[in-house]
Amino acid sequence: MKNLFFNVPARRNFLKKDTIEMSHIEEIFKRVALTNHDIAFTLHHNGKMLYDLKSGNFAQRISNIYGNIYKERLIAVNELSDVVEISGYVSKSDYFRKSRGEQYLFVNERFIKHPMLSAAIERAYASMIPDRSYPSYFIKLKVDPSRIDVNIHPTKTEVKFIDDRAIHAILNAAT
């Protein structure tokens, strides 16, 4: 009897169940689709169309991904300063979630994770929503590229601002 060995890439050993991997793909899809709302996108899985997104404005894209109910759940946020330009949407205080799944921050059209800025938004809701509940938000920041460092993490989702505290204060006031 002969043993057969297959060349399997090392990374394949780290793949999780198909449903988990698909949820990761879907999350990346949402991040790209949200920030590029002027481009049409489709996402198919196992022969089924999951998303068929037409080009439009930011509010339309949010509604197309999360449902038309979001048209009435969101409040526009716009703030302009010398440090940062803030635009986007936050949920009304009577619409909150039990998870942080619908929290999106973008800087210069790139999805980011920034605990300090996320905390600023959540702090604005602190007295209005129950403990262990979270607002939904879809916020875009425009910052002079010379005042930001995106090379602090391999995935480029974590960033360092020169004016962290100023952006934090402006974002907290705007939301």
Rosetta silent file (secondary structure, phi, psi, omega in degrees, C-alpha in Angstrom):
SEQUENCE: MKNLFFNVPARRNFLKKDTIEMSHIEEIFKRVALTNHDIAFTLHHNGKMLYDLKSGNFAQRISNIYGNIYKERLIAVNELSDVVEISGYVSKSDYFRKSRGEQYLFVNERFIKHPMLSAAIERAYASMIPDRSYPSYFIKLKVDPSRIDVNIHPTKTEVKFIDDRAIHAILNAAT
SCORE:     score description
SCORE:     0.000 S_00000001
   1 L     0.000  137.340 -175.807    0.000    0.000    0.000 S_00000001
   2 L  -106.335  134.504  175.798    1.292    3.396   -0.977 S_00000001
   3 L   -84.043  135.135  176.604    0.885    6.549    1.142 S_00000001
   4 L  -108.330  132.589  177.333   -0.253    9.625   -0.697 S_00000001
   5 L  -117.616  134.458  179.446    0.739   13.061    0.536 S_00000001
   6 L  -107.071  141.006  175.188   -0.918   16.179   -0.682 S_00000001
   7 L   -79.629  105.065  179.213    0.710   19.547   -0.760 S_00000001
   8 L  -111.710  126.887  179.057   -1.593   21.663    1.389 S_00000001
   9 L   -56.524  144.296 -178.465   -0.618   25.260    2.019 S_00000001
  10 H   -56.427  -39.283 -178.036    0.316   25.912    5.655 S_00000001
  11 H   -64.576  -27.131 -179.838   -2.369   28.572    5.988 S_00000001
  12 H   -58.485  -30.077  177.918   -5.079   26.104    5.052 S_00000001
  13 H   -64.344  -20.468 -176.674   -4.561   24.529    8.477 S_00000001
  14 H   -97.915   -0.907  178.001   -5.734   27.779   10.022 S_00000001
  15 L   -67.928  145.327  178.387   -8.992   28.062    8.115 S_00000001
  16 L  -101.725 -171.808  178.519  -12.127   27.851   10.185 S_00000001
  17 L   -56.171  152.446 -179.280  -15.576   26.561    9.270 S_00000001
  18 H   -55.066  -39.666 -178.237  -16.987   27.854    5.987 S_00000001
  19 H   -65.823  -37.790  178.708  -19.632   29.909    7.785 S_00000001
  20 H   -69.227  -45.882  178.857  -17.008   31.654    9.916 S_00000001
  21 H   -61.800  -39.104  179.345  -14.740   32.334    6.950 S_00000001
  22 H   -66.615  -35.843  178.184  -17.711   33.657    4.967 S_00000001
  23 H   -66.209  -34.014  174.967  -18.646   36.013    7.798 S_00000001
  24 H   -65.767  -43.943  178.420  -15.082   37.406    7.678 S_00000001
  25 H   -61.845  -43.763 -179.445  -15.370   37.886    3.914 S_00000001
  26 H   -62.870  -38.636  178.727  -18.752   39.560    4.327 S_00000001
  27 H   -65.329  -44.002  177.412  -17.339   41.964    6.924 S_00000001
  28 H   -62.298  -42.188  177.597  -14.468   42.974    4.617 S_00000001
  29 H   -56.139  -47.110 -178.666  -17.002   43.384    1.792 S_00000001
  30 H   -62.199  -43.217 -179.823  -19.082   45.740    3.956 S_00000001
  31 H   -59.732  -45.164 -179.225  -16.050   47.832    4.912 S_00000001
  32 H   -70.109  -43.426 -178.126  -15.037   48.294    1.277 S_00000001
  33 H   -65.851  -37.613 -179.124  -18.607   48.841    0.048 S_00000001
  34 H   -64.739  -45.401 -176.616  -19.398   51.423    2.732 S_00000001
  35 H   -78.711  -17.947  178.558  -16.444   53.641    1.984 S_00000001
  36 L  -114.497   53.637 -174.449  -16.829   53.266   -1.793 S_00000001
  37 L   -66.027  -15.949  179.423  -20.556   53.980   -2.015 S_00000001
  38 L   -85.064    4.734  178.281  -20.165   55.532   -5.462 S_00000001
  39 L  -117.947  138.419  176.385  -19.257   52.098   -6.897 S_00000001
  40 L   -78.030  141.486  179.778  -21.728   49.239   -7.486 S_00000001
  41 E  -134.516  147.780  167.618  -20.871   45.943   -5.736 S_00000001
  42 E  -132.419  150.463  175.315  -22.228   42.407   -5.727 S_00000001
  43 E  -133.450  124.525  179.483  -21.325   39.521   -3.459 S_00000001
  44 E  -116.596  146.835  175.789  -22.178   35.924   -4.355 S_00000001
  45 E  -145.726  123.998 -179.401  -21.748   32.816   -2.232 S_00000001
  46 L    51.442   43.981  177.091  -22.488   29.248   -3.343 S_00000001
  47 L    78.036    2.515 -178.710  -24.429   30.483   -6.361 S_00000001
  48 E  -112.704  134.998  177.512  -26.601   32.828   -4.291 S_00000001
  49 E   -81.682  120.349  178.422  -26.425   36.608   -4.492 S_00000001
  50 E   -89.585  -39.016 -179.628  -25.982   38.019   -0.994 S_00000001
  51 E  -138.297  138.865  172.480  -25.617   41.683   -1.942 S_00000001
  52 E  -134.770   87.851 -172.552  -26.441   43.670   -5.061 S_00000001
  53 E   -98.925  122.862  176.085  -25.453   47.215   -4.167 S_00000001
  54 L   -85.571  157.415  176.902  -26.040   50.057   -6.607 S_00000001
  55 L   -68.576  152.143 -179.186  -23.915   53.173   -6.498 S_00000001
  56 L   179.102 -161.562  178.136  -25.326   56.017   -4.439 S_00000001
  57 L   -89.182  176.600 -175.088  -24.591   58.212   -1.463 S_00000001
  58 H   -61.159  -44.451 -179.625  -23.334   57.071    1.941 S_00000001
  59 H   -62.852  -41.361  177.898  -26.803   56.948    3.548 S_00000001
  60 H   -62.929  -40.709 -179.210  -28.178   54.873    0.673 S_00000001
  61 H   -64.493  -42.119  178.066  -25.292   52.422    0.959 S_00000001
  62 H   -59.809  -46.542  179.380  -25.879   51.966    4.694 S_00000001
  63 H   -63.694  -38.491  179.704  -29.580   51.301    4.027 S_00000001
  64 H   -66.488  -32.711  179.583  -28.778   48.906    1.187 S_00000001
  65 H   -83.413  -45.820 -172.193  -26.501   46.865    3.430 S_00000001
  66 H  -103.406   -4.441  177.139  -28.404   47.001    6.721 S_00000001
  67 L   109.904  152.990 -177.536  -31.973   47.553    5.547 S_00000001
  68 L   -62.909  -20.998  179.456  -34.314   50.461    4.855 S_00000001
  69 L   -59.037  -24.981 -178.431  -35.136   50.732    8.557 S_00000001
  70 H   -69.327  -18.697  177.322  -31.811   52.516    8.951 S_00000001
  71 H   -59.740  -34.678 -179.383  -33.151   55.545    7.083 S_00000001
  72 H   -97.608   -8.503 -178.321  -35.142   56.431   10.172 S_00000001
  73 H   -93.074  -13.611 -172.054  -32.626   55.175   12.747 S_00000001
  74 E  -108.481  149.570  176.733  -29.675   57.362   11.779 S_00000001
  75 E  -119.511  134.017  178.645  -28.745   60.982   12.429 S_00000001
  76 E   -70.666  142.949  176.924  -26.297   62.821   10.180 S_00000001
  77 E  -125.105  125.878  177.195  -23.045   64.013   11.739 S_00000001
  78 E  -142.893  128.008 -179.961  -20.997   66.786   10.118 S_00000001
  79 E  -149.527  135.940  179.915  -18.169   68.747   11.699 S_00000001
  80 E  -127.938  128.332  176.343  -15.368   70.732   10.138 S_00000001
  81 L  -141.776  177.467  177.152  -12.265   71.955   11.939 S_00000001
  82 L   -68.786  -22.530 -174.560   -8.641   72.704   11.142 S_00000001
  83 L   -92.075  -41.649 -172.626   -7.703   69.248   12.478 S_00000001
  84 L  -152.544  148.302  170.130  -10.360   66.940   11.035 S_00000001
  85 E  -110.392  123.536 -176.588  -13.438   66.850    8.830 S_00000001
  86 E  -114.060  131.106  173.827  -16.090   64.514   10.219 S_00000001
  87 E  -145.802  157.219  178.156  -19.094   63.227    8.284 S_00000001
  88 E   143.395 -152.083 -173.258  -21.359   60.242    8.567 S_00000001
  89 E  -143.673  143.714  172.462  -24.171   58.856   10.651 S_00000001
  90 E  -126.014  154.697  179.596  -24.845   57.723   14.200 S_00000001
  91 E   -76.225  151.454  173.612  -27.869   55.858   15.464 S_00000001
  92 L   -64.081  155.578 -174.038  -30.551   57.635   17.432 S_00000001
  93 L   -65.069  -21.005  179.574  -30.288   57.005   21.156 S_00000001
  94 L   -88.119    1.796  174.925  -33.366   54.744   21.203 S_00000001
  95 L  -117.631  104.134  179.913  -31.719   52.357   18.689 S_00000001
  96 L  -133.096  165.519 -175.663  -28.868   50.481   20.250 S_00000001
  97 E  -123.615  161.203  177.625  -27.352   47.050   19.841 S_00000001
  98 L   -88.935   -1.961  177.214  -26.064   44.335   22.149 S_00000001
  99 L  -137.986  168.422 -179.497  -22.848   44.064   20.120 S_00000001
 100 L   -93.066   21.716 -173.138  -20.394   46.412   18.438 S_00000001
 101 L   -64.157  -26.089 -176.745  -21.013   44.904   14.997 S_00000001
 102 L  -111.603   51.097  178.673  -22.298   48.032   13.303 S_00000001
 103 E  -124.242  112.902 -175.696  -19.546   50.436   14.268 S_00000001
 104 E  -128.336  124.363  172.743  -17.457   51.739   11.401 S_00000001
 105 E  -116.480  133.845  176.776  -14.754   54.388   11.458 S_00000001
 106 E  -126.386  137.360  171.903  -12.994   55.410    8.269 S_00000001
 107 E  -121.966  125.151 -178.338  -10.061   57.761    7.931 S_00000001
 108 L    49.050   46.494  176.605   -9.282   59.078    4.451 S_00000001
 109 L    69.445   17.232  178.516  -11.550   56.357    2.987 S_00000001
 110 E  -119.246  131.027  177.470   -9.777   53.538    4.888 S_00000001
 111 E   -63.990  136.110  177.315  -11.482   51.422    7.571 S_00000001
 112 E  -134.419  160.736  168.604   -9.758   51.809   10.942 S_00000001
 113 E  -117.804  125.780 -179.844  -10.000   50.557   14.484 S_00000001
 114 L  -145.266   97.043 -175.185   -9.243   53.197   17.066 S_00000001
 115 H   -53.594  -37.573 -177.809  -10.322   52.401   20.641 S_00000001
 116 H   -67.437  -41.281  179.297   -9.954   55.995   21.816 S_00000001
 117 H   -72.451  -38.197  175.783  -12.184   57.390   19.063 S_00000001
 118 H   -61.334  -40.725  178.403  -14.726   54.586   19.452 S_00000001
 119 H   -63.853  -35.309  178.915  -14.839   55.367   23.170 S_00000001
 120 H   -61.731  -42.756  179.598  -15.486   59.042   22.365 S_00000001
 121 H   -68.114  -46.628 -179.045  -18.591   58.123   20.380 S_00000001
 122 H   -63.631  -35.722  179.123  -19.821   55.634   22.972 S_00000001
 123 H   -63.926  -32.212  178.253  -19.226   58.159   25.762 S_00000001
 124 H   -64.256  -24.038 -179.691  -21.559   60.590   23.986 S_00000001
 125 L   -98.014   -3.776 -168.463  -24.313   57.969   24.443 S_00000001
 126 L   -49.171  -42.286 -176.701  -23.364   56.951   28.005 S_00000001
 127 L   -88.110   -4.250 -173.736  -26.384   58.429   29.756 S_00000001
 128 L  -106.271  -19.087 -177.409  -28.875   57.482   27.009 S_00000001
 129 L  -125.262  152.756 -177.964  -28.443   53.740   26.453 S_00000001
 130 L   -64.328  159.668  174.914  -28.324   50.790   28.875 S_00000001
 131 L   -57.739  148.789 -179.571  -25.079   49.201   30.037 S_00000001
 132 L    59.484   28.921  173.089  -23.570   46.671   27.632 S_00000001
 133 L  -123.315  152.774 -171.307  -25.453   48.276   24.757 S_00000001
 134 E  -137.547  143.093  175.712  -23.791   50.048   21.883 S_00000001
 135 L   -77.590  156.493  169.402  -24.707   52.661   19.281 S_00000001
 136 L   -91.388  141.823  173.956  -24.341   52.008   15.577 S_00000001
 137 E  -151.658  151.010 -178.992  -22.154   54.476   13.738 S_00000001
 138 E  -137.630   89.248 -170.293  -20.724   55.001   10.292 S_00000001
 139 E  -116.292  132.710  175.401  -18.220   57.841   10.576 S_00000001
 140 E  -111.066  130.638  175.810  -15.759   59.161    8.006 S_00000001
 141 E  -113.497  137.563  171.487  -12.816   61.288    9.076 S_00000001
 142 E  -115.108  121.700 -177.338  -10.668   63.312    6.696 S_00000001
 143 L  -132.136  143.738  175.437   -7.253   64.125    8.088 S_00000001
 144 L   -55.273  122.926 -176.975   -4.175   65.555    6.441 S_00000001
 145 H   -55.984  -25.068  178.575   -2.173   62.400    5.526 S_00000001
 146 H   -74.197   -9.998 -178.144    0.991   63.936    6.980 S_00000001
 147 H  -106.373   18.800 -178.499   -0.730   63.968   10.394 S_00000001
 148 E  -143.391  145.587  176.497   -1.483   60.251   10.509 S_00000001
 149 E  -121.677  117.153  179.130    0.578   57.051   10.602 S_00000001
 150 L   -98.219   -0.655 -175.082   -1.045   53.898    9.188 S_00000001
 151 L   -96.761   36.281  179.627    2.094   51.768    9.482 S_00000001
 152 L  -101.328   -5.730 -179.741    1.722   50.748   13.112 S_00000001
 153 L  -148.084  142.881 -177.323   -0.007   47.411   12.451 S_00000001
 154 L   -57.733  -32.796 -178.211    0.331   44.854    9.635 S_00000001
 155 L   -81.072   -8.483 -179.456   -3.367   45.003    8.698 S_00000001
 156 L    62.753   20.111  177.013   -3.235   48.807    8.449 S_00000001
 157 L   -93.655  -16.725  176.867   -6.491   49.058   10.410 S_00000001
 158 E  -101.589  135.466 -176.539   -4.858   50.643   13.436 S_00000001
 159 L  -130.923  162.179  176.258   -3.638   54.183   13.039 S_00000001
 160 E  -125.575  122.681  177.226   -1.848   56.841   15.052 S_00000001
 161 E   -96.135  144.702  172.838   -2.907   60.481   14.778 S_00000001
 162 L   -66.366  -36.934 -176.791   -0.594   63.335   15.672 S_00000001
 163 L  -106.526   48.737 -178.285   -3.647   65.120   17.131 S_00000001
 164 H   -48.250  -52.616 -173.626   -5.315   62.168   18.931 S_00000001
 165 H   -67.095  -38.879  178.788   -6.767   64.229   21.753 S_00000001
 166 H   -65.419  -44.741  178.962   -8.072   67.021   19.527 S_00000001
 167 H   -63.561  -40.726  177.683   -9.785   64.545   17.181 S_00000001
 168 H   -57.881  -48.779 -178.114  -11.205   62.710   20.200 S_00000001
 169 H   -64.717  -42.104 -179.739  -12.694   65.929   21.617 S_00000001
 170 H   -66.484  -42.692  179.815  -14.125   67.054   18.260 S_00000001
 171 H   -65.377  -41.745  178.301  -15.636   63.617   17.571 S_00000001
 172 H   -61.727  -41.752  179.784  -17.165   63.425   21.052 S_00000001
 173 H   -70.335  -35.987 -176.278  -18.754   66.861   20.617 S_00000001
 174 H   -72.579  -29.287 -177.060  -19.981   66.097   17.084 S_00000001
 175 L   -96.283    0.000    0.000  -21.770   62.872   18.027 S_00000001
